[in-house]
Short mmCIF file of C-alpha atoms in Angstrom, two decimals:
data_model
loop_
_atom_site.label_atom_id
_atom_site.label_comp_id
_atom_site.label_asym_id
_atom_site.label_seq_id
_atom_site.Cartn_x
_atom_site.Cartn_y
_atom_site.Cartn_z
CA MET A 1 3.49 0.92 47.24
CA ARG A 2 1.27 3.35 49.11
CA ARG A 3 4.33 4.95 50.70
CA LEU A 4 5.87 5.39 47.35
CA ILE A 5 2.71 6.97 46.06
CA LEU A 6 2.62 9.37 48.97
CA LEU A 7 6.28 10.24 48.52
CA SER A 8 5.58 10.97 44.92
CA ALA A 9 2.64 13.09 45.95
CA ILE A 10 4.94 15.20 48.09
CA LEU A 11 7.30 15.56 45.20
CA PHE A 12 4.48 16.51 42.88
CA GLN A 13 3.15 18.95 45.41
CA PHE A 14 6.55 20.59 45.49
CA LEU A 15 6.47 20.71 41.74
CA SER A 16 3.02 22.12 41.72
CA MET A 17 4.18 24.84 44.07
CA LEU A 18 6.74 25.73 41.47
CA THR A 19 4.26 25.59 38.65
CA GLY A 20 1.29 27.11 40.44
CA GLU A 21 -0.97 24.12 39.88
CA LYS A 22 -2.78 22.55 42.80
CA VAL A 23 -2.21 18.94 43.77
CA THR A 24 -3.39 17.55 47.07
CA VAL A 25 -1.99 14.60 48.93
CA GLY A 26 -5.46 13.63 49.99
CA THR A 27 -6.57 13.38 46.42
CA LEU A 28 -3.58 11.27 45.59
CA HIS A 29 -4.28 8.94 48.48
CA MET A 30 -7.74 8.49 47.17
CA MET A 31 -6.28 7.78 43.78
CA ALA A 32 -4.23 4.96 45.19
CA GLN A 33 -7.42 3.33 46.34
CA ASN A 34 -8.69 3.50 42.79
CA GLN A 35 -11.53 5.80 43.65
CA THR A 36 -13.21 8.23 41.32
CA CYS A 37 -10.98 11.22 40.87
CA GLU A 38 -11.20 14.81 39.91
CA LEU A 39 -9.83 15.29 36.50
CA ASP A 40 -8.59 18.83 36.56
CA ASP A 41 -5.19 18.14 37.98
CA ILE A 42 -4.62 14.46 38.40
CA VAL A 43 -5.48 11.39 36.46
CA VAL A 44 -5.06 7.84 37.57
CA ILE A 45 -3.80 5.65 34.83
CA GLY A 46 -3.91 2.11 36.04
CA HIS A 47 -5.80 0.15 38.59
CA GLN A 48 -5.38 -2.43 41.32
CA THR A 49 -4.24 -5.88 40.46
CA ASP A 50 -5.54 -7.67 43.50
CA GLY A 51 -7.17 -10.31 41.40
CA ASP A 52 -10.67 -8.89 41.82
CA ASP A 53 -10.87 -7.58 38.33
CA ASP A 54 -11.64 -10.53 36.14
CA ASP A 55 -11.17 -8.61 32.94
CA TYR A 56 -7.46 -8.25 33.22
CA ASP A 57 -4.49 -10.44 33.37
CA PRO A 58 -1.84 -8.43 35.26
CA ASP A 59 0.59 -9.09 32.44
CA ASP A 60 -1.73 -7.24 30.10
CA LEU A 61 -1.35 -3.90 31.77
CA TRP A 62 0.92 -1.69 29.84
CA ASN A 63 0.28 1.50 31.71
CA GLU A 64 2.70 4.29 31.18
CA GLY A 65 3.50 7.07 33.49
CA MET A 66 5.80 8.09 36.29
CA ASN A 67 7.56 4.86 36.91
CA ILE A 68 7.19 4.64 40.66
CA GLY A 69 9.20 1.88 42.21
CA SER A 70 10.42 0.32 39.02
CA ASP A 71 13.98 0.22 37.86
CA GLY A 72 13.06 2.29 34.87
CA SER A 73 13.56 -0.62 32.56
CA GLY A 74 11.33 -1.24 29.60
CA GLU A 75 12.43 1.81 27.69
CA ASN A 76 13.17 -0.42 24.73
CA SER A 77 9.64 -0.03 23.47
CA GLY A 78 7.99 2.76 21.64
CA GLY A 79 8.23 4.33 18.29
CA ASN A 80 11.64 5.88 18.42
CA GLU A 81 12.12 8.72 16.05
CA GLY A 82 13.82 7.45 12.97
CA THR A 83 12.53 3.93 13.49
CA ASN A 84 11.00 2.34 10.47
CA TRP A 85 7.34 2.83 11.15
CA TYR A 86 6.49 -0.43 9.51
CA ASP A 87 8.33 -2.27 12.24
CA GLU A 88 5.77 -3.40 14.78
CA SER A 89 8.38 -4.28 17.34
CA SER A 90 9.17 -0.60 17.61
CA TYR A 91 6.01 0.00 19.56
CA ASN A 92 5.54 -3.15 21.58
CA GLN A 93 4.98 -2.27 25.17
CA ASP A 94 6.70 -3.45 28.27
CA THR A 95 4.27 -5.62 30.19
CA SER A 96 6.38 -5.90 33.34
CA SER A 97 4.38 -5.78 36.53
CA ASN A 98 6.54 -2.88 37.63
CA TRP A 99 4.39 -0.71 35.45
CA ILE A 100 1.15 -1.55 37.20
CA ASN A 101 -0.65 0.87 39.46
CA GLU A 102 1.29 3.92 38.51
CA ILE A 103 -0.05 7.37 38.81
CA GLU A 104 0.53 9.97 36.24
CA ILE A 105 -0.05 13.56 37.06
CA TYR A 106 -0.69 15.79 34.17
CA ASN A 107 -1.96 19.26 33.81
CA GLU A 108 -1.52 22.17 31.53
CA SER A 109 1.74 23.34 33.00
CA ASP A 110 4.65 23.10 30.64
CA SER A 111 6.98 21.70 33.25
CA ILE A 112 4.84 18.63 33.78
CA GLN A 113 4.32 18.22 30.07
CA MET A 114 8.04 18.51 29.51
CA MET A 115 8.74 15.80 32.05
CA GLN A 116 6.36 13.46 30.29
CA ASN A 117 7.22 14.47 26.78
CA ASP A 118 9.66 11.75 25.86
CA ARG A 119 7.41 9.05 27.15
CA ARG A 120 4.41 10.36 25.27
CA ARG A 121 6.45 10.74 22.14
CA LEU A 122 7.66 7.19 22.21
CA HIS A 123 5.15 5.09 24.15
CA ASP A 124 1.49 4.41 23.77
CA LEU A 125 -0.58 5.33 26.79
CA VAL A 126 -3.27 2.95 27.90
CA VAL A 127 -6.24 4.27 29.84
CA PRO A 128 -7.88 1.14 31.23
CA LYS A 129 -11.60 1.05 31.89
CA GLY A 130 -11.19 -0.48 35.33
CA ASN A 131 -14.14 0.52 37.51
CA ARG A 132 -15.17 3.39 35.26
CA THR A 133 -17.82 3.28 32.60
CA THR A 134 -16.68 3.12 29.01
CA MET A 135 -17.81 6.71 28.44
CA GLU A 136 -15.95 7.99 31.50
CA THR A 137 -12.84 6.23 30.29
CA ARG A 138 -13.15 7.77 26.87
CA LYS A 139 -13.73 11.25 28.26
CA LEU A 140 -10.71 10.86 30.50
CA ALA A 141 -8.56 9.80 27.58
CA MET A 142 -9.83 12.58 25.36
CA LYS A 143 -9.09 15.21 27.99
CA PHE A 144 -5.55 13.96 28.04
CA MET A 145 -5.45 14.04 24.25
CA VAL A 146 -6.48 17.68 24.23
CA ILE A 147 -3.79 18.63 26.74
CA ARG A 148 -1.18 16.72 24.83
CA SER A 149 -2.25 18.14 21.50
CA ARG A 150 -2.18 21.69 22.88
CA TYR A 151 1.29 21.17 24.27
CA THR A 152 2.82 19.63 21.15
CA ASN A 153 0.70 21.50 18.60
CA LYS A 154 0.40 18.15 16.86
CA GLU A 155 -2.44 15.77 16.22
CA VAL A 156 -3.00 12.99 18.74
CA ALA A 157 -4.77 9.74 17.84
CA ALA A 158 -6.38 7.11 20.03
CA ALA A 159 -8.17 3.80 19.64
CA PHE A 160 -11.30 3.00 21.60
CA LEU A 161 -11.06 -0.71 22.27
CA GLU A 162 -14.06 -2.97 22.47
CA ASN A 163 -13.21 -3.88 26.05
CA GLY A 164 -13.64 -0.24 27.09
CA ASP A 165 -9.95 0.62 27.31
CA VAL A 166 -8.49 3.47 25.33
CA VAL A 167 -5.04 3.46 23.75
CA ILE A 168 -3.55 6.88 23.07
CA TYR A 169 -0.87 6.43 20.46
CA HIS A 170 2.60 7.81 20.84
CA ASP A 171 3.15 10.86 18.71
CA SER A 172 6.79 11.08 17.69
CA GLU A 173 5.76 10.67 14.06
CA SER A 174 2.78 12.96 14.27
CA THR A 175 2.78 16.49 12.95
CA TYR A 176 0.54 19.52 13.02
CA GLY A 177 -1.41 18.02 10.15
CA SER A 178 -1.10 14.27 10.67
CA SER A 179 -1.27 11.58 13.31
CA PHE A 180 0.08 8.12 13.21
CA PHE A 181 -1.82 5.10 14.45
CA TYR A 182 -1.69 1.44 13.83
CA TYR A 183 -3.75 -1.67 13.96
CA SER A 184 -3.69 -5.16 12.57
CA SER A 185 -6.46 -6.12 10.21
CA GLU A 186 -6.68 -9.84 10.78
CA THR A 187 -9.03 -12.70 11.32
CA LYS A 188 -9.06 -13.93 14.90
CA ASN A 189 -11.53 -16.50 16.22
CA GLY A 190 -13.27 -16.40 12.88
CA GLU A 191 -13.78 -12.65 12.97
CA TYR A 192 -12.07 -10.18 10.67
CA LYS A 193 -11.46 -7.01 12.65
CA GLU A 194 -9.03 -4.29 13.38
CA TYR A 195 -6.95 -5.12 16.42
CA TYR A 196 -4.53 -3.26 18.62
CA LYS A 197 -1.72 -5.68 18.90
CA ASN A 198 0.60 -5.87 21.86
CA GLY A 199 3.07 -8.68 21.51
CA ASN A 200 0.98 -11.79 21.02
CA LYS A 201 -2.20 -10.28 22.35
CA TYR A 202 -4.89 -8.79 20.18
CA TYR A 203 -7.43 -6.25 21.40
CA PRO A 204 -10.34 -5.52 19.03
CA ILE A 205 -10.75 -1.85 18.18
CA LYS A 206 -14.23 -0.39 18.29
CA THR A 207 -13.39 2.93 16.67
CA TYR A 208 -10.77 5.63 16.75
CA VAL A 209 -10.55 9.36 17.41
CA HIS A 210 -8.00 12.04 16.68
CA THR A 211 -7.52 15.71 17.45
CA HIS A 212 -7.61 18.49 14.90
CA PRO A 213 -5.34 21.24 16.17
CA HIS A 214 -5.28 22.97 12.81
CA THR A 215 -7.29 26.08 12.16
CA GLY A 216 -8.30 27.88 9.00
CA CYS A 217 -10.84 25.34 7.79
CA ASP A 218 -13.38 27.06 5.60
CA ASN A 219 -17.15 26.99 5.91
CA TYR A 220 -17.56 24.33 3.26
CA ASN A 221 -15.41 21.79 5.09
CA SER A 222 -15.30 23.30 8.55
CA LEU A 223 -13.68 20.25 10.14
CA CYS A 224 -10.95 19.95 7.48
CA ILE A 225 -11.95 16.39 6.75
CA SER A 226 -9.41 14.85 4.42
CA ALA A 227 -9.15 11.91 2.05
CA GLU A 228 -7.25 9.98 4.74
CA ASP A 229 -10.09 10.54 7.22
CA ILE A 230 -12.58 9.14 4.75
CA LYS A 231 -10.35 6.27 3.82
CA ASN A 232 -9.69 5.27 7.44
CA ALA A 233 -13.36 5.59 8.26
CA ASN A 234 -14.05 2.70 5.93
CA ARG A 235 -12.42 0.43 8.48
CA PHE A 236 -14.71 1.61 11.25
CA ASN A 237 -18.28 1.65 9.94
CA GLY A 238 -17.74 4.83 7.99
CA GLU A 239 -17.24 6.82 11.18
CA ILE A 240 -14.85 9.74 11.69
CA ASN A 241 -14.46 11.01 15.24
CA ILE A 242 -12.81 14.39 15.57
CA LEU A 243 -11.82 16.14 18.76
CA LEU A 244 -11.10 19.86 18.67
CA LEU A 245 -8.85 21.52 21.20
CA ASP A 246 -11.72 23.26 22.94
CA GLY A 247 -13.15 19.84 23.76
CA SER A 248 -15.78 19.81 21.02
CA PHE A 249 -16.42 16.32 19.74
CA TYR A 250 -17.75 15.57 16.27
CA ARG A 251 -18.80 12.29 14.75
CA GLN A 252 -19.08 12.25 10.99
CA ASP A 253 -20.59 9.55 8.86
CA THR A 254 -18.97 9.06 5.46
CA GLU A 255 -21.94 7.26 3.96
CA SER A 256 -22.98 10.40 2.12
CA SER A 257 -21.46 13.74 1.20
CA GLU A 258 -23.95 15.65 3.37
CA SER A 259 -23.22 13.68 6.52
CA THR A 260 -19.50 13.87 5.88
CA TYR A 261 -19.34 17.62 5.39
CA ILE A 262 -22.03 18.92 7.75
CA PRO A 263 -20.50 18.98 11.24
CA ASN A 264 -22.26 16.51 13.50
CA TYR A 265 -21.57 18.06 16.88
CA ARG A 266 -21.98 15.53 19.70
CA GLY A 267 -21.07 17.70 22.67
CA ASN A 268 -18.11 18.85 24.67
CA ILE A 269 -15.97 16.43 26.64
CA TYR A 270 -15.73 18.92 29.53
CA ASP A 271 -19.48 18.91 29.87
CA ASN A 272 -20.66 16.49 32.57
CA THR A 273 -23.55 15.43 30.41
CA PHE A 274 -21.35 14.57 27.44
CA SER A 275 -22.12 11.24 25.88
CA TYR A 276 -22.45 10.02 22.34
CA MET B 1 37.34 -17.48 -32.69
CA LYS B 2 35.82 -19.37 -29.82
CA THR B 3 36.22 -16.31 -27.62
CA LYS B 4 34.43 -14.16 -30.19
CA VAL B 5 31.52 -16.58 -30.32
CA ILE B 6 31.27 -16.64 -26.55
CA ILE B 7 31.35 -12.84 -26.32
CA ILE B 8 28.76 -12.40 -29.05
CA THR B 9 26.50 -15.02 -27.48
CA ALA B 10 26.81 -13.31 -24.09
CA ILE B 11 25.94 -9.91 -25.60
CA LEU B 12 22.96 -11.41 -27.42
CA LEU B 13 21.71 -13.12 -24.28
CA ALA B 14 22.11 -9.93 -22.26
CA SER B 15 20.20 -7.94 -24.89
CA VAL B 16 17.38 -10.43 -25.05
CA SER B 17 17.01 -10.55 -21.28
CA THR B 18 17.04 -6.74 -21.11
CA LEU B 19 14.34 -6.56 -23.73
CA ILE B 20 12.27 -9.10 -21.89
CA GLN B 21 12.68 -7.14 -18.67
CA CYS B 22 11.66 -3.89 -20.35
CA LYS B 23 8.63 -5.57 -21.81
CA GLU B 24 7.81 -6.98 -18.41
CA ASP B 25 8.09 -3.51 -16.84
CA VAL B 26 5.82 -1.89 -19.39
CA ARG B 27 3.27 -4.64 -19.00
CA ASN B 28 3.27 -4.15 -15.26
CA ILE B 29 2.70 -0.41 -15.38
CA PRO B 30 -1.00 0.10 -15.69
CA TYR B 31 -2.87 3.06 -17.18
CA ARG B 32 0.11 5.01 -18.49
CA TYR B 33 -0.97 6.00 -21.96
CA VAL B 34 -1.28 9.81 -21.99
CA GLN B 35 1.05 12.75 -21.58
CA LEU B 36 0.30 16.01 -19.81
CA ASP B 37 0.17 18.84 -22.32
CA ASN B 38 -0.33 21.94 -20.19
CA PRO B 39 2.83 23.78 -19.07
CA GLU B 40 1.02 25.70 -16.30
CA LEU B 41 -0.43 22.59 -14.74
CA GLU B 42 2.89 20.83 -15.11
CA SER B 43 4.68 23.68 -13.39
CA GLU B 44 2.18 23.64 -10.52
CA ILE B 45 2.59 19.90 -10.12
CA LEU B 46 6.35 20.25 -9.92
CA ASP B 47 6.03 23.03 -7.35
CA TYR B 48 3.60 21.03 -5.25
CA ARG B 49 5.79 17.98 -5.42
CA ALA B 50 8.74 19.96 -4.11
CA ARG B 51 6.55 21.40 -1.40
CA ILE B 52 5.26 18.07 -0.09
CA LYS B 53 8.66 16.46 -0.28
CA SER B 54 10.28 19.24 1.67
CA GLY B 55 8.03 18.71 4.67
CA LYS B 56 8.64 16.29 7.50
CA ILE B 57 8.28 12.95 5.82
CA TRP B 58 8.47 9.73 7.69
CA MET B 59 6.76 7.50 5.22
CA ASP B 60 8.92 6.03 2.50
CA SER B 61 7.12 7.25 -0.59
CA ILE B 62 5.02 10.23 -1.51
CA TYR B 63 3.43 11.08 -4.83
CA VAL B 64 1.27 13.78 -6.27
CA GLU B 65 -2.34 13.11 -7.15
CA VAL B 66 -4.36 15.45 -9.36
CA SER B 67 -8.11 15.24 -8.86
CA MET B 68 -9.97 16.58 -11.85
CA ARG B 69 -13.42 18.09 -11.84
CA THR B 70 -15.32 19.92 -14.56
CA ILE B 71 -17.08 22.98 -13.16
CA SER B 72 -18.45 24.17 -16.47
CA ASP B 73 -17.68 23.77 -20.15
CA SER B 74 -14.80 26.23 -19.81
CA VAL B 75 -13.85 25.96 -16.15
CA ARG B 76 -12.01 23.06 -14.63
CA ARG B 77 -10.68 22.36 -11.17
CA TYR B 78 -7.50 20.45 -10.48
CA VAL B 79 -6.71 19.67 -6.88
CA LEU B 80 -3.21 18.58 -6.03
CA SER B 81 -2.78 16.34 -3.02
CA PRO B 82 -0.22 13.85 -1.73
CA ILE B 83 -0.57 10.10 -1.90
CA ILE B 84 1.27 8.68 1.07
CA ASP B 85 0.08 5.11 1.32
CA TYR B 86 -0.81 2.14 -0.84
CA ASN B 87 -4.46 1.92 0.17
CA HIS B 88 -5.15 5.23 -1.50
CA PHE B 89 -5.34 3.28 -4.76
CA LYS B 90 -7.94 1.01 -3.24
CA TYR B 91 -10.30 3.74 -2.10
CA PHE B 92 -9.93 6.46 -4.68
CA GLY B 93 -10.26 5.67 -8.33
CA PRO B 94 -10.40 5.29 -11.22
CA PHE B 95 -7.23 7.04 -12.24
CA PHE B 96 -4.58 7.15 -14.91
CA ILE B 97 -0.90 7.94 -14.67
CA CYS B 98 1.27 10.53 -16.38
CA ASN B 99 4.96 11.00 -16.00
CA VAL B 100 5.60 14.60 -15.00
CA GLY B 101 9.15 15.78 -14.44
CA GLY B 102 10.49 12.23 -14.30
CA GLU B 103 8.05 10.91 -11.73
CA ASP B 104 4.61 9.38 -12.01
CA VAL B 105 1.61 11.51 -11.14
CA PHE B 106 -1.84 10.04 -10.59
CA PHE B 107 -4.81 11.72 -12.23
CA LEU B 108 -8.07 10.90 -10.51
CA ALA B 109 -11.37 11.18 -12.35
CA THR B 110 -13.62 12.34 -9.52
CA ALA B 111 -16.74 11.52 -11.54
CA GLY B 112 -15.99 7.87 -10.85
CA TRP B 113 -15.80 8.26 -7.10
CA SER B 114 -18.62 8.55 -4.60
CA PHE B 115 -19.15 8.68 -0.86
CA GLY B 116 -20.44 5.61 0.87
CA LYS B 117 -19.36 2.06 1.35
CA LYS B 118 -16.61 1.05 -0.99
CA GLU B 119 -18.35 -2.21 -1.83
CA ASN B 120 -21.07 -0.14 -3.47
CA SER B 121 -18.63 1.77 -5.63
CA LEU B 122 -19.01 1.67 -9.41
CA PHE B 123 -15.34 0.89 -9.92
CA ARG B 124 -13.05 -1.43 -8.09
CA LEU B 125 -9.36 -2.11 -8.31
CA SER B 126 -8.58 -5.81 -8.40
CA ASP B 127 -6.34 -7.18 -5.66
CA ASP B 128 -3.76 -8.16 -8.26
CA ASN B 129 -3.57 -4.63 -9.60
CA LEU B 130 -3.59 -3.15 -6.12
CA TRP B 131 -0.55 -5.21 -5.11
CA ALA B 132 1.18 -4.56 -8.42
CA LEU B 133 0.82 -0.83 -7.76
CA THR B 134 1.88 -1.28 -4.15
CA LYS B 135 4.95 -3.20 -5.19
CA ARG B 136 5.97 -0.48 -7.58
CA TYR B 137 5.12 2.63 -5.60
CA PHE B 138 5.21 1.54 -1.97
CA PRO B 139 7.73 -1.31 -1.95
CA LYS B 140 8.16 -1.35 1.81
CA ARG B 141 4.45 -1.82 2.30
CA TYR B 142 4.49 -4.56 -0.28
CA HIS B 143 7.26 -6.39 1.51
CA GLU B 144 5.46 -5.96 4.79
CA LYS B 145 2.45 -7.70 3.30
CA ILE B 146 4.61 -10.48 1.88
CA SER B 147 6.55 -11.07 5.08
CA LYS B 148 3.76 -10.73 7.64
CA GLY B 149 0.70 -11.57 5.59
CA TYR B 150 -1.04 -8.35 6.57
CA ILE B 151 -0.41 -4.65 6.78
CA SER B 152 -0.87 -2.53 9.85
CA ASN B 153 -0.35 1.19 10.49
CA SER B 154 -2.13 4.10 9.05
CA ILE B 155 -2.04 7.85 9.04
CA ASN B 156 -4.59 10.54 9.62
CA ASN B 157 -3.19 13.06 7.22
CA HIS B 158 -4.55 16.56 6.73
CA PRO B 159 -2.19 18.15 4.28
CA GLU B 160 -2.62 21.44 2.54
CA LEU B 161 -4.08 20.74 -0.85
CA CYS B 162 -3.52 22.99 -3.82
CA PHE B 163 -6.75 24.04 -5.51
CA LEU B 164 -6.18 25.16 -9.08
CA THR B 165 -8.93 26.63 -11.21
CA PHE B 166 -8.45 26.81 -14.95
CA LEU B 167 -10.50 28.87 -17.36
CA ASN B 168 -10.05 27.73 -20.91
CA ASP B 169 -6.84 25.93 -19.98
CA SER B 170 -5.28 28.95 -18.24
CA LEU B 171 -4.80 29.16 -14.52
CA ILE B 172 -7.08 31.80 -12.99
CA ASP B 173 -6.98 30.91 -9.32
CA LYS B 174 -4.66 29.09 -6.98
CA ARG B 175 -5.03 28.58 -3.28
CA TYR B 176 -3.88 26.23 -0.57
CA LYS B 177 -6.20 24.81 2.02
CA ARG B 178 -6.72 21.71 4.11
CA GLY B 179 -9.63 19.53 3.21
CA PHE B 180 -10.81 17.07 0.62
CA PHE B 181 -10.43 17.10 -3.16
CA LEU B 182 -14.17 17.46 -3.65
CA ASP B 183 -14.37 20.64 -1.57
CA TYR B 184 -15.96 23.65 -3.16
CA ILE B 185 -14.38 27.09 -2.87
CA MET B 186 -16.04 30.45 -2.72
CA MET B 187 -14.69 32.41 -5.67
CA THR B 188 -15.66 34.73 -8.47
CA ILE B 189 -15.76 33.49 -12.03
CA ASP B 190 -17.00 35.74 -14.83
CA GLY B 191 -18.13 38.27 -12.24
CA LYS B 192 -20.26 35.81 -10.37
CA GLU B 193 -19.35 34.88 -6.81
CA ASP B 194 -20.36 31.41 -5.84
CA LEU B 195 -19.13 28.11 -4.50
CA TYR B 196 -17.22 26.34 -7.22
#
C-alpha cells in the first residue's frame, strides 16, 4: 500500500509540474501515516484501518478519491445524471475495503479538478474525523467545498454528522442557485432524527452547510437566504449555515426575522483560529 | 331490445361513475374558490412560470407561488417564487389556489406566516390535507411516502424571485432578485425613497 501511495505521489508530482502546483513526496509519505497534513495542496481523505480506531467498522468507510490499488469497481453508486432523485439506491456508496486509505489530492488547478469531476458529480465524499478534532474535520471539508464550488460555479452541500464525520454530497443535480442533499427522517432507537443513510446504516446528522456562490444579494438580505433555507433549517434547530467562496462562514438562526436577516458572521475557515 | 337496454344501462353507469369521480375531485381540491381578476398580474405569473420551467429542472413538479403583502392602502407587493417540493405547503401558509393559464397557482397570505418554530405558528396544515396536496401536486413524493414510509431528499434552492409592486392595481415596479418573499426593496413610491 505504501509503495502504491509513493508511486501515486510521483505521478501527482509529475502532474503538479505540469500544473505548477507543488506536491511533495515527503508530505505524501506523512499522509500515509495518517499524520496532520498541510491543507494547501493535499488532503487525506481516509484513515488507517488497523483496528485501533474503535469508532469505525472498516466496512463503514466509503471514502472516495483516487482509487489506488482497487479494480475501479463500485462505480455503480452515485447520483447519475438523469436518475430519479427520489431513488435512494442511486446514491448508495460502495463500502468495499478497496476504497479504504485512499489519498485524494486536490487543489485549485483545473486539471486536478477535471480529473475528479465525474466522481464528485456522482459520489458523495466522506471526510472522516479519524484523529482530527470535529472542528478540524469540518474546516477541512469546507475548504474542499469552496474549491469544488469555485470550480463548478454551483452550490455544494454537506452534512455534519454527529460522529464528527462530514459528508459532502455529490453535485450532479446542483446548480448555480441550488444544491441537492438528502437525509432520512426516521425514528431509530427511540429517537426521531435526520440520518444520513448508507445502505442499512444510519448516521445521525448534527447540522448541514452549503455554499452560496451567487452574488448580487442586496443589503436587506445580504446572504440571499431563501424560503428553502428557512424551511430546511426547521429540521436542524432553526440553523442555517452558509459558506461563501471567500471562506466566510455564517450561521443564521431562523427563530426571528432579525436573526435570520442580519448576517451572523462566525469567521473565516482559512483562519487558524476559526471555530464556531 | 335487450341490446338497447344493456347499452343504455352501460351509458348510465358510466355517467354516474364519472359524476361521482368529478365530485370526488372537487371535494379533494382544497381552497379553490376565487379567480384572479388582474390581467397584469396574470401575465406576470404566466411569464414567471415559463421562466422557471425553462431552467434546469430535475424535480418532477414546479408551481408558481404568489406571496401577497400590503405595503399601504394603495400599494401592494406580489412576489412570485417557485414551489418545488411538497413540504412547502407544510411550512408556508395559509394559502388559497387560483387556476391561472390552466395550472394552479398558490397565493400565500404572508400575514399568516411568521418566523420561528413551526409548532408556534398560528396556522397549521393537517397531515391529511398535506398528503392530499402532495398526492395531487407532487405525486412522486406521495408514492415515495407510501412505499417507504418516509421521505428523504431536499433542496437548498435560491431561485430568482420576481418582486412586483402594484399601485392601485397597476404594476409600477418589477425586478428579479434572489432572496425571500418577505424581503424589502429599496424603491421610490410617490417620490419617497424607502425600503418597501
